Amino acid sequence: MATKKKATKKKAAPKKKAAKKKAAPKKKAAKKKAAPKKKAAKKKAAPQKKVAKKAAKKKAAPKKKAAKKKTKRKANPAFMKALTPSAALSAVIGSKAVPRTEVVKKIWVYIKANKLQDSKNKRMINADAKLKAIFAGKAQVSMFDMNKYLGKHLS
């Protein structure tokens, strides 16, 4: 590693000398180019002030929005509407009118109590005699399709 450092030092020294020789002409050229840059800088300064004013206006607008009180999100009353189950569904959850959310909960209680969830693929529900009537005669239904079949038995 020490030999590599020495090699880089030797290479670096000639580069510095070359840079010094080239730097002198660049300074003269830089002075000539510097004057137009100042004019351009003045032109750019004016639009920046306008941007700052616009930004100040934008900051004022959110304050008005923040002043409004946020209301709590309300539940959709359609979910709370009591629905009457069909004869096939009432054999599983009872004949009392209940909201759609409660129907799904009661179906899951029935599925878990009777161990009807498939052991290998938990997304599938193995229908017994009562559930086959609800699931249009299918022996196995996906939990995602279950609500589609339940909707047909609620009115």
mmCIF file of C-alpha atoms in Angstrom:
data_model
loop_
_atom_site.group_PDB
_atom_site.id
_atom_site.type_symbol
_atom_site.label_atom_id
_atom_site.label_comp_id
_atom_site.label_asym_id
_atom_site.label_seq_id
_atom_site.Cartn_x
_atom_site.Cartn_y
_atom_site.Cartn_z
ATOM 1 C CA MET A 1 0.000 0.000 0.000
ATOM 2 C CA ALA A 2 2.858 2.370 0.724
ATOM 3 C CA THR A 3 4.099 1.987 -2.846
ATOM 4 C CA LYS A 4 0.697 2.980 -4.196
ATOM 5 C CA LYS A 5 0.684 6.161 -2.138
ATOM 6 C CA LYS A 6 4.103 7.135 -3.479
ATOM 7 C CA ALA A 7 2.960 6.500 -7.020
ATOM 8 C CA THR A 8 -0.073 8.746 -6.588
ATOM 9 C CA LYS A 9 2.048 11.500 -5.074
ATOM 10 C CA LYS A 10 4.350 11.485 -8.084
ATOM 11 C CA LYS A 11 1.436 11.663 -10.477
ATOM 12 C CA ALA A 12 -0.309 14.377 -8.507
ATOM 13 C CA ALA A 13 2.657 16.740 -8.543
ATOM 14 C CA PRO A 14 2.839 17.147 -12.355
ATOM 15 C CA LYS A 15 -0.939 17.740 -12.485
ATOM 16 C CA LYS A 16 -0.641 20.611 -10.055
ATOM 17 C CA LYS A 17 2.013 22.277 -12.174
ATOM 18 C CA ALA A 18 -0.085 21.925 -15.263
ATOM 19 C CA ALA A 19 -3.044 23.380 -13.451
ATOM 20 C CA LYS A 20 -1.043 26.451 -12.403
ATOM 21 C CA LYS A 21 0.043 27.149 -15.945
ATOM 22 C CA LYS A 22 -3.508 26.915 -17.271
ATOM 23 C CA ALA A 23 -5.010 28.909 -14.406
ATOM 24 C CA ALA A 24 -3.462 32.219 -15.464
ATOM 25 C CA PRO A 25 -5.229 32.443 -18.848
ATOM 26 C CA LYS A 26 -8.530 31.350 -17.301
ATOM 27 C CA LYS A 27 -8.487 34.244 -14.876
ATOM 28 C CA LYS A 28 -8.415 36.739 -17.713
ATOM 29 C CA ALA A 29 -11.261 34.990 -19.461
ATOM 30 C CA ALA A 30 -13.212 34.810 -16.207
ATOM 31 C CA LYS A 31 -13.022 38.582 -15.763
ATOM 32 C CA LYS A 32 -14.517 39.142 -19.188
ATOM 33 C CA LYS A 33 -17.362 36.716 -18.523
ATOM 34 C CA ALA A 34 -18.038 38.038 -15.034
ATOM 35 C CA ALA A 35 -19.648 41.274 -16.210
ATOM 36 C CA PRO A 36 -22.516 39.628 -18.134
ATOM 37 C CA LYS A 37 -23.219 37.321 -15.195
ATOM 38 C CA LYS A 38 -23.874 40.299 -12.947
ATOM 39 C CA LYS A 39 -26.463 41.645 -15.365
ATOM 40 C CA ALA A 40 -28.132 38.256 -15.510
ATOM 41 C CA ALA A 41 -28.088 38.077 -11.727
ATOM 42 C CA LYS A 42 -29.991 41.369 -11.519
ATOM 43 C CA LYS A 43 -32.650 40.049 -13.864
ATOM 44 C CA LYS A 44 -32.996 36.871 -11.830
ATOM 45 C CA ALA A 45 -33.288 38.779 -8.559
ATOM 46 C CA ALA A 46 -36.555 40.461 -9.543
ATOM 47 C CA PRO A 47 -38.500 37.241 -10.241
ATOM 48 C CA GLN A 48 -37.263 35.734 -6.999
ATOM 49 C CA LYS A 49 -38.955 38.525 -5.068
ATOM 50 C CA LYS A 50 -42.235 37.771 -6.839
ATOM 51 C CA VAL A 51 -41.892 34.120 -5.960
ATOM 52 C CA ALA A 52 -41.362 35.054 -2.342
ATOM 53 C CA LYS A 53 -44.568 37.119 -2.368
ATOM 54 C CA LYS A 54 -46.518 34.253 -3.913
ATOM 55 C CA ALA A 55 -45.144 31.881 -1.315
ATOM 56 C CA ALA A 56 -46.288 34.230 1.427
ATOM 57 C CA LYS A 57 -49.797 34.244 -0.056
ATOM 58 C CA LYS A 58 -49.836 30.459 -0.224
ATOM 59 C CA LYS A 59 -48.806 30.215 3.414
ATOM 60 C CA ALA A 60 -51.713 32.432 4.434
ATOM 61 C CA ALA A 61 -54.298 30.194 2.734
ATOM 62 C CA PRO A 62 -53.629 27.029 4.799
ATOM 63 C CA LYS A 63 -54.131 29.020 8.008
ATOM 64 C CA LYS A 64 -57.759 29.523 7.012
ATOM 65 C CA LYS A 65 -58.189 25.793 6.458
ATOM 66 C CA ALA A 66 -56.577 25.000 9.792
ATOM 67 C CA ALA A 67 -59.043 27.286 11.531
ATOM 68 C CA LYS A 68 -61.953 24.984 10.570
ATOM 69 C CA LYS A 69 -62.746 22.322 13.142
ATOM 70 C CA LYS A 70 -62.360 18.778 11.921
ATOM 71 C CA THR A 71 -65.514 16.741 12.372
ATOM 72 C CA LYS A 72 -65.368 13.089 13.306
ATOM 73 C CA ARG A 73 -66.014 10.643 10.522
ATOM 74 C CA LYS A 74 -69.565 9.352 10.660
ATOM 75 C CA ALA A 75 -70.483 5.741 9.960
ATOM 76 C CA ASN A 76 -72.648 5.116 6.932
ATOM 77 C CA PRO A 77 -76.191 4.537 8.241
ATOM 78 C CA ALA A 78 -76.807 1.960 5.480
ATOM 79 C CA PHE A 79 -74.557 -0.473 7.360
ATOM 80 C CA MET A 80 -76.660 -0.063 10.491
ATOM 81 C CA LYS A 81 -79.981 -0.704 8.738
ATOM 82 C CA ALA A 82 -81.628 -3.862 10.086
ATOM 83 C CA LEU A 83 -82.223 -6.435 7.343
ATOM 84 C CA THR A 84 -84.467 -9.475 7.509
ATOM 85 C CA PRO A 85 -82.689 -12.777 6.727
ATOM 86 C CA SER A 86 -84.221 -15.394 4.424
ATOM 87 C CA ALA A 87 -85.389 -18.769 5.751
ATOM 88 C CA ALA A 88 -82.084 -20.451 4.803
ATOM 89 C CA LEU A 89 -79.999 -17.742 6.468
ATOM 90 C CA SER A 90 -82.238 -17.574 9.547
ATOM 91 C CA ALA A 91 -81.421 -21.263 10.198
ATOM 92 C CA VAL A 92 -77.825 -20.171 10.796
ATOM 93 C CA ILE A 93 -78.056 -16.705 12.405
ATOM 94 C CA GLY A 94 -81.626 -16.540 13.699
ATOM 95 C CA SER A 95 -84.789 -14.924 12.367
ATOM 96 C CA LYS A 96 -84.346 -11.526 14.021
ATOM 97 C CA ALA A 97 -83.625 -8.563 11.711
ATOM 98 C CA VAL A 98 -79.981 -7.520 12.094
ATOM 99 C CA PRO A 99 -77.552 -5.172 10.277
ATOM 100 C CA ARG A 100 -75.383 -6.565 7.479
ATOM 101 C CA THR A 101 -72.243 -6.255 9.634
ATOM 102 C CA GLU A 102 -73.797 -8.409 12.370
ATOM 103 C CA VAL A 103 -74.831 -11.034 9.805
ATOM 104 C CA VAL A 104 -71.207 -11.435 8.720
ATOM 105 C CA LYS A 105 -70.051 -11.654 12.348
ATOM 106 C CA LYS A 106 -72.619 -14.339 13.155
ATOM 107 C CA ILE A 107 -71.711 -16.346 10.055
ATOM 108 C CA TRP A 108 -68.051 -16.288 11.131
ATOM 109 C CA VAL A 109 -68.999 -17.416 14.640
ATOM 110 C CA TYR A 110 -70.894 -20.331 13.067
ATOM 111 C CA ILE A 111 -67.962 -21.180 10.758
ATOM 112 C CA LYS A 112 -65.412 -21.129 13.604
ATOM 113 C CA ALA A 113 -67.681 -23.090 15.996
ATOM 114 C CA ASN A 114 -68.246 -25.868 13.444
ATOM 115 C CA LYS A 115 -64.632 -25.754 12.142
ATOM 116 C CA LEU A 116 -65.745 -25.177 8.554
ATOM 117 C CA GLN A 117 -62.712 -23.137 7.532
ATOM 118 C CA ASP A 118 -60.383 -25.173 5.287
ATOM 119 C CA SER A 119 -57.285 -26.278 7.238
ATOM 120 C CA LYS A 120 -54.832 -25.868 4.322
ATOM 121 C CA ASN A 121 -56.281 -22.790 2.629
ATOM 122 C CA LYS A 122 -57.814 -20.589 5.347
ATOM 123 C CA ARG A 123 -59.482 -18.378 2.736
ATOM 124 C CA MET A 124 -61.853 -21.151 1.771
ATOM 125 C CA ILE A 125 -64.978 -22.104 3.716
ATOM 126 C CA ASN A 126 -66.248 -25.677 3.550
ATOM 127 C CA ALA A 127 -70.043 -25.509 3.500
ATOM 128 C CA ASP A 128 -72.149 -27.875 5.614
ATOM 129 C CA ALA A 129 -75.838 -28.592 4.887
ATOM 130 C CA LYS A 130 -77.044 -25.232 6.268
ATOM 131 C CA LEU A 131 -74.396 -23.156 4.483
ATOM 132 C CA LYS A 132 -74.889 -24.959 1.155
ATOM 133 C CA ALA A 133 -78.399 -23.500 1.036
ATOM 134 C CA ILE A 134 -76.907 -20.004 1.459
ATOM 135 C CA PHE A 135 -73.927 -20.524 -0.881
ATOM 136 C CA ALA A 136 -76.077 -21.599 -3.877
ATOM 137 C CA GLY A 137 -75.294 -25.311 -3.403
ATOM 138 C CA LYS A 138 -71.487 -24.886 -3.566
ATOM 139 C CA ALA A 139 -69.437 -27.154 -1.300
ATOM 140 C CA GLN A 140 -66.588 -24.651 -0.911
ATOM 141 C CA VAL A 141 -66.685 -20.843 -1.102
ATOM 142 C CA SER A 142 -63.986 -18.185 -0.747
ATOM 143 C CA MET A 143 -64.364 -15.849 2.220
ATOM 144 C CA PHE A 144 -64.296 -12.960 -0.243
ATOM 145 C CA ASP A 145 -67.260 -14.386 -2.171
ATOM 146 C CA MET A 146 -69.217 -15.084 0.997
ATOM 147 C CA ASN A 147 -70.738 -11.581 1.180
ATOM 148 C CA LYS A 148 -71.955 -11.887 -2.399
ATOM 149 C CA TYR A 149 -74.039 -14.919 -1.399
ATOM 150 C CA LEU A 150 -75.164 -13.390 1.897
ATOM 151 C CA GLY A 151 -76.513 -10.303 0.120
ATOM 152 C CA LYS A 152 -78.970 -12.443 -1.829
ATOM 153 C CA HIS A 153 -80.482 -13.724 1.444
ATOM 154 C CA LEU A 154 -81.015 -10.295 3.051
ATOM 155 C CA SER A 155 -83.962 -8.002 2.426
#
